[in-house]
XYZ file of C-alpha atoms in Angstrom:
312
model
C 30.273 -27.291 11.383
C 26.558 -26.862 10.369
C 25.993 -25.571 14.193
C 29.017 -23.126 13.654
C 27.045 -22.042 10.293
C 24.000 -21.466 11.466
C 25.094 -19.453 14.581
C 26.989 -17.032 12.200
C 24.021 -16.303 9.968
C 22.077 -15.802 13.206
C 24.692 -13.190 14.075
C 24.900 -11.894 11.054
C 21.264 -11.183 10.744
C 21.336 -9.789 14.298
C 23.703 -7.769 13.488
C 21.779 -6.513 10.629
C 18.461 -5.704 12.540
C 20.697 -3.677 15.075
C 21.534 -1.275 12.449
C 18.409 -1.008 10.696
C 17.379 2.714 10.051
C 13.889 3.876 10.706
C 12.369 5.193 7.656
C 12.862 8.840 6.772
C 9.498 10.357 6.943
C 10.305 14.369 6.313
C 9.830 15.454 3.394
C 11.444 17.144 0.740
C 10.267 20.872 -0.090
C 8.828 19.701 -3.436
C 6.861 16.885 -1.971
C 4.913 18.809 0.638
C 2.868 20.650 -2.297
C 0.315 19.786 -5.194
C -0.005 21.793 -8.554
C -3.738 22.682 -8.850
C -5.670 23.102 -12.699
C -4.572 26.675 -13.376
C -0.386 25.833 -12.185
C -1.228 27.027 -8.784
C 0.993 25.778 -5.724
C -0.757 24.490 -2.949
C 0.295 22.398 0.618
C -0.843 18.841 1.180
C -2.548 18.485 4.615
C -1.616 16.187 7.019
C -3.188 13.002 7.540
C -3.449 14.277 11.653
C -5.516 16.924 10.370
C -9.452 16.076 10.912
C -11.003 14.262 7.375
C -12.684 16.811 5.837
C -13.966 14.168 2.484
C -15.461 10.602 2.725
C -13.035 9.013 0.747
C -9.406 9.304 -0.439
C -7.849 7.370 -3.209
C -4.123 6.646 -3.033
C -2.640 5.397 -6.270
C 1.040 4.342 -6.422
C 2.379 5.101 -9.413
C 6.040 3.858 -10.545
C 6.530 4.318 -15.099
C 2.684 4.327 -15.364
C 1.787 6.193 -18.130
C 0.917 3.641 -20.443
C -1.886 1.853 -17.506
C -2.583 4.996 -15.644
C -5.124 6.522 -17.665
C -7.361 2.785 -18.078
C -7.406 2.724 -14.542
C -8.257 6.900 -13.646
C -11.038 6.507 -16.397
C -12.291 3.811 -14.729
C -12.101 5.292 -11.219
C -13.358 8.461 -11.945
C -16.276 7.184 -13.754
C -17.064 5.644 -10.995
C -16.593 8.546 -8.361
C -18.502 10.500 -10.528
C -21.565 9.119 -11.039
C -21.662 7.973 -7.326
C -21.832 11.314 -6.542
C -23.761 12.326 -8.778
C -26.122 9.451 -7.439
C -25.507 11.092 -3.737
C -24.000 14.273 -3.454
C -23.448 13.861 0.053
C -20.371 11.627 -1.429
C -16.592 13.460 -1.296
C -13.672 12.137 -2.767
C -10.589 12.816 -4.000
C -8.012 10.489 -5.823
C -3.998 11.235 -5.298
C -1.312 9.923 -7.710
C 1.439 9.478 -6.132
C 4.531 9.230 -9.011
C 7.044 7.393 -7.303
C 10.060 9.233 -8.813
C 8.931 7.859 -12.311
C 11.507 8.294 -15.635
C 8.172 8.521 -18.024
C 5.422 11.481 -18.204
C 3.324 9.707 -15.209
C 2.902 12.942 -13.547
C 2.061 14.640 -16.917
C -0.330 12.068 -17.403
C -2.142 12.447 -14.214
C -1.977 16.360 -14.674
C -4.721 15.707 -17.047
C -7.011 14.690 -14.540
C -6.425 17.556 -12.311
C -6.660 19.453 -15.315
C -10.325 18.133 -16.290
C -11.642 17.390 -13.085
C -9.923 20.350 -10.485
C -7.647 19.521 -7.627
C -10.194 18.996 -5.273
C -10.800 15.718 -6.381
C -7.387 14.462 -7.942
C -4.017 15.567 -6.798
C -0.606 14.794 -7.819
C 2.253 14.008 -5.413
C 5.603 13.708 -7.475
C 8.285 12.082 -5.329
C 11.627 13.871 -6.180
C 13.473 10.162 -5.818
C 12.144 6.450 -5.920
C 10.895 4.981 -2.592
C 9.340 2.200 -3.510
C 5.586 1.044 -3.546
C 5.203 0.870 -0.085
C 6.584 4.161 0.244
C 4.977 5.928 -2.594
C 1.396 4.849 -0.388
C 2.482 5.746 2.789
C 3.452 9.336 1.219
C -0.096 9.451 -0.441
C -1.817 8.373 2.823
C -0.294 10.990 4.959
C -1.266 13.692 2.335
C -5.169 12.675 2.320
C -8.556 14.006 3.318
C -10.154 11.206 3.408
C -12.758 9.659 6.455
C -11.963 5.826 4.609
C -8.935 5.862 2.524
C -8.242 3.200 -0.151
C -5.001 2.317 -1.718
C -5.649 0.956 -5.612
C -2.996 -0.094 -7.803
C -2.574 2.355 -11.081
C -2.658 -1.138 -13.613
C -6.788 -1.600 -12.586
C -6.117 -5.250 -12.156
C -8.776 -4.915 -9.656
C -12.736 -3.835 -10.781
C -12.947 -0.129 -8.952
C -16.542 -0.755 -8.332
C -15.277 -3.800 -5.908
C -14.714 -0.929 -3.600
C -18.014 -1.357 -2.678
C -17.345 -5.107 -1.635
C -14.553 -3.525 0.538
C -17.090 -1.042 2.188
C -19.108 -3.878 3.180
C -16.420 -5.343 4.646
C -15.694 -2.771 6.832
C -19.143 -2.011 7.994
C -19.541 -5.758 8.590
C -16.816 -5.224 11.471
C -18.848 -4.423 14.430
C -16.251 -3.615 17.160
C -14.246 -1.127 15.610
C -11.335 0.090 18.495
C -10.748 3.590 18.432
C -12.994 3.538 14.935
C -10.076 1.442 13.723
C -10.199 -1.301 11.083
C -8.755 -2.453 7.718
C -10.586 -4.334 4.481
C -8.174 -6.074 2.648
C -9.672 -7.065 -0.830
C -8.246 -10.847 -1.934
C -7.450 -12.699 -4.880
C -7.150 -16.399 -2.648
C -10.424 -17.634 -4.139
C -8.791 -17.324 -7.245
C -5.865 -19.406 -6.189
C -6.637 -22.668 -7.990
C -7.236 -20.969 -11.146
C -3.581 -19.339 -10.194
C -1.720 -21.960 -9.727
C -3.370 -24.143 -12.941
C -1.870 -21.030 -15.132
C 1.334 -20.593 -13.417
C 4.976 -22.058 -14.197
C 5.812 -25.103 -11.258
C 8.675 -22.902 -10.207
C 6.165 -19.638 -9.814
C 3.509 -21.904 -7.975
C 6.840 -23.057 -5.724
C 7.328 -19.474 -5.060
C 4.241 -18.403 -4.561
C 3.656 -21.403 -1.559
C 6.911 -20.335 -0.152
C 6.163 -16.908 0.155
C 2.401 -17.482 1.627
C 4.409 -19.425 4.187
C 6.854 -17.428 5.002
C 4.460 -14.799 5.775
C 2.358 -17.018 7.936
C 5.514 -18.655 9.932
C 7.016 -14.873 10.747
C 4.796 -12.067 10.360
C 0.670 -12.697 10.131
C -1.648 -14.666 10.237
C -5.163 -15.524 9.431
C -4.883 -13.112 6.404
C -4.762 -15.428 2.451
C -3.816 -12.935 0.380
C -1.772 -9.875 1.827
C -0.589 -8.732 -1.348
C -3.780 -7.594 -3.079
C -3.527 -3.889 -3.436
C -7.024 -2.981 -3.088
C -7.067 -2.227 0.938
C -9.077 0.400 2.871
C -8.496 1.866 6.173
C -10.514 4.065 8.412
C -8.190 7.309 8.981
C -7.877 6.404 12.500
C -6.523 2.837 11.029
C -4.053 4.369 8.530
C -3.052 6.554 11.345
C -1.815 4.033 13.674
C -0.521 1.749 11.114
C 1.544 3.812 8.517
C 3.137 6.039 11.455
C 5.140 2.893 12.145
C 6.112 1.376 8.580
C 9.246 0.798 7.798
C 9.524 -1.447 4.424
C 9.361 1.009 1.629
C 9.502 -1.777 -1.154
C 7.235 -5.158 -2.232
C 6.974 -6.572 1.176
C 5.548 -3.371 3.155
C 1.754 -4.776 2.885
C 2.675 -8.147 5.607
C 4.330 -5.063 8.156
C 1.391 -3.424 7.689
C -1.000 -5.823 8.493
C 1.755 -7.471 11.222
C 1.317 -3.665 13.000
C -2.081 -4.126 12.741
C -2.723 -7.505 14.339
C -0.210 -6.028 17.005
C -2.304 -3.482 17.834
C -5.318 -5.667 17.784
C -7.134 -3.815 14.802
C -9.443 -5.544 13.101
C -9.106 -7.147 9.799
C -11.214 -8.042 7.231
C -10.998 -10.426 4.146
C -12.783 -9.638 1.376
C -12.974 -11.661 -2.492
C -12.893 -9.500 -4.910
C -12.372 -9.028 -9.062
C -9.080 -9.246 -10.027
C -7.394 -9.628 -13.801
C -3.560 -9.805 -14.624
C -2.759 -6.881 -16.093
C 0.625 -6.808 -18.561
C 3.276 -4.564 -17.534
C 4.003 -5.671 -13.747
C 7.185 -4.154 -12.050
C 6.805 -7.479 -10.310
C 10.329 -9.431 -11.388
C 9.608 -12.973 -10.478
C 12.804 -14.490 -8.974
C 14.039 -11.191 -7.861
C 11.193 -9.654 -6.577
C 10.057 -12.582 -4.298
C 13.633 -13.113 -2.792
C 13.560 -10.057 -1.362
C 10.531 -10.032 -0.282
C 11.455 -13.540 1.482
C 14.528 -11.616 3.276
C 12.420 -8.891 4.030
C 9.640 -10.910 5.910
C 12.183 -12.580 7.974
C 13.834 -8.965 8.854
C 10.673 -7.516 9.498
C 10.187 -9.781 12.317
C 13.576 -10.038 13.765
C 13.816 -6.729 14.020
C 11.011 -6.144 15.785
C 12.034 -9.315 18.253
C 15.204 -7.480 18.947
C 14.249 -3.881 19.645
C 15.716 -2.093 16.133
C 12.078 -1.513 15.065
C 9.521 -0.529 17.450
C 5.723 -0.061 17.170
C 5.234 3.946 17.415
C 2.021 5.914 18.991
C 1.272 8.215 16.074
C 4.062 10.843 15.386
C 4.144 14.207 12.998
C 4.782 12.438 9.958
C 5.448 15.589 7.854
């Protein structure tokens, strides 16, 4: 009976990863342009488009208007004064409001107001795609040489992009000029686990398991959202994405190791931040179906790693 069992979930899940959808990728009319200081409509550029900036900022941004602005003050105090420091520096930072119900945009607006849209720009998704989607969407509209995704809450110190930098240059062989810094909260794991509920710590070990049994491996922490990516990285990676939701950081880096980029892990500052979107049970159950998905459906053909496509 158990045998019977088992085979039917198998077949159910087949069944499932037969009929998974690739990712829409087009986008709607509203999404392909930016507002600049004076109400001005101008077109994103394409992330196949040469980089014309050393770095690009993606910020996800779901109901954010209450963290947003610790984290942009932070950020741009940063930018600025590097530049400032070298002027050979170019950046720009792009908010991406994933379909938000608050005044996110409005609140980023500010910043394109104060500093001009050549160094922040706001993409406002016209529905709710998910983190992983709301990044992809701001990586494919960037400038950028390195491009860094950073979550709106702060939770990590923006000067640790440094730390990230290092990482990257520290990778020597770099295919194609490809490679990814992941920034990580594992050495911080003890201190985790001491402050965490026995049923969060039980979650948390499944999870890190899960994503080490199915999808990658050699990577602690593929959840931090501090990551950056050479263009020709992001490129490769986020033309063949498909999660659009928690779980889309473990395909990303499961694309990469598949296409033998290299990855680097690198400690950085992190603080909990109130306010996560992050629902506890919830959240890491479908992230747990999702992992498993991820790599059956690559196993049976309904996902398929891509050369890079138009993705606009």
């Amino acid at each position: 009976m158990r045998l019977v069992c088992l085979l039917l979930l198998i077949f159910v899940l087949f069944c499932k990863t037969r009929t998974a959808n690739v990712v829409d990728q087009t986008r709607h009319e509203k999404e392909k342009h930016f507002l600049t200081a004076d109400g001005k409509e101008e077109s994103f550029p394409s992330l196949m488009d040469p980089p014309s900036l050393e770095l690009s900022v993606v910020v996800p941004s779901y109901n954010e208007e209450l963290r947003l602005p610790v984290m942009m003050d932070e950020a741009m105090e940063y930018l600025e004064k590097r530049q400032k420091k070298n002027p050979s520096f170019t950046y720009e930072v792009i908010v991406v409001d994933d379909g938000s119900k608050d005044k996110t945009t409005e609140v980023a607006m500010k910043y394109t107001k104060k500093y001009g849209a050549q160094k922040v720009r706001v993409l406002t998704l016209v529905k709710n795609r998910g983190k992983g989607g709301a990044v992809r969407m701001g990586t494919l509209s960037s400038r950028g040489r390195l491009i860094l995704m950073a979550d709106a809450d702060g939770a990590t110190k923006f000067a640790d992009i440094e730390k990230v930098e290092e990482g990257l240059e520290s990778i020597s062989e770099k295919p194609d000029n490809m490679a990814i810094s992941c920034g990580s909260r594992a050495h911080l794991e003890k201190e985790s686990v001491a402050q965490r509920s026995l049923f969060r710590t039980f979650l948390m070990f499944g999870f890190h398991f899960l994503v080490w049994f199915f999808c990658v491996r050699g990577i602690k922490d593929t959840q931090c959202g501090f990551k950056l990516f050479t263009r020709e990285a992001a490129l490769k990676t986020f033309s063949s994405l498909h999660v659009e939701r928690w779980a889309f950081d473990v395909e990303l880096l499961f694309i990469a190791q598949c296409f033998d980029i290299p990855v680097v892990e690198v400690a950085v500052n992190w603080t909990e931040i109130e306010g996560s979107k992050l629902v506890p049970f919830w959240s890491w159950l479908q992230m747990g179906r999702d992992l498993v998905f991820i790599r059956l459906r690559y196993l049976t053909g309904a996902w398929r790693l891509e050369a890079e496509r138009k993705t606009q």
